[in-house]
Structures are given as C-alpha cells and as structure tokens.
Coordinates of C-alpha atoms in Angstrom, one line a residue:
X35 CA -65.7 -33.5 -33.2
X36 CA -66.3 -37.6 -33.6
X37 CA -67.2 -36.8 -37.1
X38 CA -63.7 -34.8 -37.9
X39 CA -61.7 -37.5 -36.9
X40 CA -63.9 -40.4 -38.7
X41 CA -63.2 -37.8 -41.9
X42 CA -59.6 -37.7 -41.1
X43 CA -58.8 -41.1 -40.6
X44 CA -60.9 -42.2 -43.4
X45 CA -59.3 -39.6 -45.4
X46 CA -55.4 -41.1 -44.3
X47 CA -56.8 -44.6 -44.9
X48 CA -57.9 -43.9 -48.3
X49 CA -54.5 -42.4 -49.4
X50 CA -52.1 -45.3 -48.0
X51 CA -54.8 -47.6 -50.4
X52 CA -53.8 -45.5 -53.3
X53 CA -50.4 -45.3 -52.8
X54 CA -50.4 -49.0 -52.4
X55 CA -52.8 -49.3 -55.9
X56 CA -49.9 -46.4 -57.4
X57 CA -47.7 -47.6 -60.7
X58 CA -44.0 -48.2 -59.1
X59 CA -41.6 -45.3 -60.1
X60 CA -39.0 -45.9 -62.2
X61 CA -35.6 -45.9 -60.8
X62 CA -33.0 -43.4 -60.5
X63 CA -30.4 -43.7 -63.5
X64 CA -27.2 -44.9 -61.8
X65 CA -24.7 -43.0 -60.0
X66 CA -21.7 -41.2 -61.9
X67 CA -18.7 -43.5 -61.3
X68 CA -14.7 -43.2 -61.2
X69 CA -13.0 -46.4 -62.6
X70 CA -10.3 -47.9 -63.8
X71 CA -9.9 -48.9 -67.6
X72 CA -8.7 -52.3 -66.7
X73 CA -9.7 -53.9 -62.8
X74 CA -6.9 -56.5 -63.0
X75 CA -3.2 -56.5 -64.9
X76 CA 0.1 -57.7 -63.4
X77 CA 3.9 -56.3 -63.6
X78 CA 7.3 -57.5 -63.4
X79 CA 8.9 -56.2 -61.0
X80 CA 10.8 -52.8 -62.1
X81 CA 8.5 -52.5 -64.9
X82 CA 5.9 -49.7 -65.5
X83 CA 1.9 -50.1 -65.3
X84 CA -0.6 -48.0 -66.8
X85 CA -3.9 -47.8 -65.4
X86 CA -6.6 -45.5 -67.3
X87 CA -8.9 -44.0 -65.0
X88 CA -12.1 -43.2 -66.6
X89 CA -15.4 -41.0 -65.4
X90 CA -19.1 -42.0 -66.8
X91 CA -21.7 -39.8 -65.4
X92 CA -24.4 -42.1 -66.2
X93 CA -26.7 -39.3 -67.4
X94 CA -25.6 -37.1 -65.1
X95 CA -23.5 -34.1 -66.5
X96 CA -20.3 -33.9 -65.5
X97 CA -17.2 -31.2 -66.0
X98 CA -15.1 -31.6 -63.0
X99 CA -13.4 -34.0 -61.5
X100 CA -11.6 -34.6 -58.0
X101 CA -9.2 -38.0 -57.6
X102 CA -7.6 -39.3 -54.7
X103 CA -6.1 -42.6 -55.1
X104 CA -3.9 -44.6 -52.7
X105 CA -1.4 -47.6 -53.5
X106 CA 0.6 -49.4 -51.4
X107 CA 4.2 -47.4 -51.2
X108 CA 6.0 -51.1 -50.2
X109 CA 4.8 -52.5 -54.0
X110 CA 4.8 -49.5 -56.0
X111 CA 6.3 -46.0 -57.0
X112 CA 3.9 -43.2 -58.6
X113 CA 5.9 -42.3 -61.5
X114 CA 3.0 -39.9 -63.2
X115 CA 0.3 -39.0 -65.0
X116 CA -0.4 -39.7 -68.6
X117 CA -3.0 -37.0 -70.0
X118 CA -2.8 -38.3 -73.6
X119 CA -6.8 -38.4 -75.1
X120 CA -7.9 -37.0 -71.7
X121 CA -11.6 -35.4 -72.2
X122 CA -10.3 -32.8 -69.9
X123 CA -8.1 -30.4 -70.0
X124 CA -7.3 -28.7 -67.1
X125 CA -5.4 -30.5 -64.5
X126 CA -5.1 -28.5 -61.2
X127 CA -2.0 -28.9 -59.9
X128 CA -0.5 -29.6 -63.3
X129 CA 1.1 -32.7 -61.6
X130 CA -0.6 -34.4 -59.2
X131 CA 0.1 -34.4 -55.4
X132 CA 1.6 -37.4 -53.7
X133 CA 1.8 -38.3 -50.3
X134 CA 2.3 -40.9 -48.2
X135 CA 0.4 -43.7 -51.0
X136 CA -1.9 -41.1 -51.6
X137 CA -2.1 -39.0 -55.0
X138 CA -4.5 -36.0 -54.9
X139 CA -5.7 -34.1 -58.2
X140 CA -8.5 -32.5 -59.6
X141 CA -9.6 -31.9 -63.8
X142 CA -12.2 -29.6 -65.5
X143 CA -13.0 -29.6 -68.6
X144 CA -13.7 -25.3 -69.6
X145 CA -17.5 -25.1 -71.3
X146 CA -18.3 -28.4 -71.9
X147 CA -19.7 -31.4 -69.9
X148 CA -20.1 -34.8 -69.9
X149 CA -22.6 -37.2 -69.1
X150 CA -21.0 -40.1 -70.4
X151 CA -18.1 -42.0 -70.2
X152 CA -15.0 -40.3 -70.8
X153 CA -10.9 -40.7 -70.0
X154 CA -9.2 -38.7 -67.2
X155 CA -5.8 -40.2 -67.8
X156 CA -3.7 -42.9 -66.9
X157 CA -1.9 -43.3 -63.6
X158 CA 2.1 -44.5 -64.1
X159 CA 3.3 -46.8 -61.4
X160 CA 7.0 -48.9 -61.4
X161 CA 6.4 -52.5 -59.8
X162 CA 8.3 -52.1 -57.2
X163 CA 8.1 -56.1 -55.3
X164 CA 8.0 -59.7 -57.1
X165 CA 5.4 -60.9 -55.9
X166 CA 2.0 -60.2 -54.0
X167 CA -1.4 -57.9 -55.1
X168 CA -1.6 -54.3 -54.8
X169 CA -4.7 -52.5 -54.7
X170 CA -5.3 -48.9 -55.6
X171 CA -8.2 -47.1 -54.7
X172 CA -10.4 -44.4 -55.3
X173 CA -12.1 -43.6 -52.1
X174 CA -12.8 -40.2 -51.6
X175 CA -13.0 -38.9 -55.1
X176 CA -15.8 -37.0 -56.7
X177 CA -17.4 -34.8 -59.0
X178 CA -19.0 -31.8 -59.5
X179 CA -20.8 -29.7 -62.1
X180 CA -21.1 -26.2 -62.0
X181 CA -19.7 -26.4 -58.5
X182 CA -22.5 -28.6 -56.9
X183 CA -20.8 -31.6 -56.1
X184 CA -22.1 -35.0 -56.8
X185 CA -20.6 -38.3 -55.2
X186 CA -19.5 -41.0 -57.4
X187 CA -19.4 -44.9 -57.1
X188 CA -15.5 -45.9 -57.1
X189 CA -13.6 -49.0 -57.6
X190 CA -10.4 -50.6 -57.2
X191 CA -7.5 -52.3 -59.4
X192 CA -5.3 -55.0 -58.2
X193 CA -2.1 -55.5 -59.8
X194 CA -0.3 -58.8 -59.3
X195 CA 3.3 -58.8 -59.1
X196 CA 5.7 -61.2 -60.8
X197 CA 8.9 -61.7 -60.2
X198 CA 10.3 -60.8 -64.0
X199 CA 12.1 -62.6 -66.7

C-alpha cells in the first residue's frame, strides 16, 4: 500500500515538473469587438453627428450582429440609421428600436461571414445641448455565428457639445 502512494505522488510530482519545464502557449487571438469608427468628435448644437459603428471579429467569424447602444436623451435625439457600405444586409427591425436612450437592433449578413473588420452603419444623432460630453455605449451587444453566440469587447464615443456659430 506504502509503495502505491510513493508511485502516486512521485508520479503527480513528476508532472507539475513538466508542466513547469512545458513551452508557454500561445495566446488566444483577441476577442471580436463592436466599435465606433471615430471615439471622439463634437457637434453644434442642432446639428447632426454620424458615428460609424464597425464589427472586427479578430479571427473569429462573424455573420450576425446584435447592438444595443444608449445616449443620453437630455444631449441628443436618435434621428437614424445610415446603412450605406454596410457589410450586412439584413437589418431586423428594418429600423432600429428606441427607447428610453436605448436603441436595440440586430444585422446578418445571408451566406457569408466575417472574421475581419467590417461596417454595420452609422448611427444619426441631432446635438441637442451647447455644451457638455455625451457618451454612447455599446454594452450589451454581441455576436453570433451560426447561432452560437460569442461576446464582444465594446467601447464608447464621447461627443462634445459646442454651442454653434
């Protein structure tokens, strides 16, 4: 019995040597991610902003898409969604949802993926105050292929506000 357990520990002790003598493993390619085009831009108040949301599945194919970004309703008004040069082309609803500072919307792109970087489309907002930052987020978004989702890093864009000319 004594001899068992000298085998097995000697055994346990010889494998946490190797593993410490083992070749580190390479990492992980990154995430996918959900950004914006531009992080930082300003507007006039009344004016329109653009910002281009964009998807890059870092090796990771890609061919659908669920966003949910909130603004602050105080500094600015959704006013739509540009799909000019968009990589995707099914937008589901055809115009996004918005709520509350919250606008909900997924694409898919039929028989094709991506694992690279590619445009969703750009999100329209009027400036609506003259001064002060307003952030909009992507928390909560992700992606999916094939239906397996996959979660995605996210960011933000701050848009300072001016007071106009």
């Amino acid at each position: 019995m004594h001899i068992v357990k000298l085998i097995h520990h000697s055994f346990v002790s010889l494998v946490a040597m190797m593993s410490l003598l083992a070749p580190a493993t390479a990492h992980a390619a990154s995430s996918p991610s959900l950004f914006f085009e531009k992080a930082a831009l300003s507007a006039a108040k009344g004016s329109n902003v653009s910002l281009p949301l964009r998807v890059n599945g870092n090796g990771t194919n890609l061919n659908t898409v669920n966003v949910v970004a909130t603004y602050p309703i105080d500094q600015l008004t959704f006013v739509g969604l540009d799909k000019t040069g968009s990589f995707f082309d099914t937008f589901v609803p055809a115009s996004p949802k918005v709520e509350n500072g919250k606008i909900t919307f997924g694409v898919a792109s039929l028989g094709k993926t991506t694992d690279s970087d590619e445009l969703i489309g750009g999100l329209l907002f009027t400036a609506k105050a003259a001064s002060g930052v307003a952030k909009v987020s992507l928390n909560g978004s992700e992606a999916a292929n094939g239906g397996s989702t996959i979660a995605v890093d996210t960011s933000e864009a701050s848009i300072t506000l001016l007071a106009g000319s």
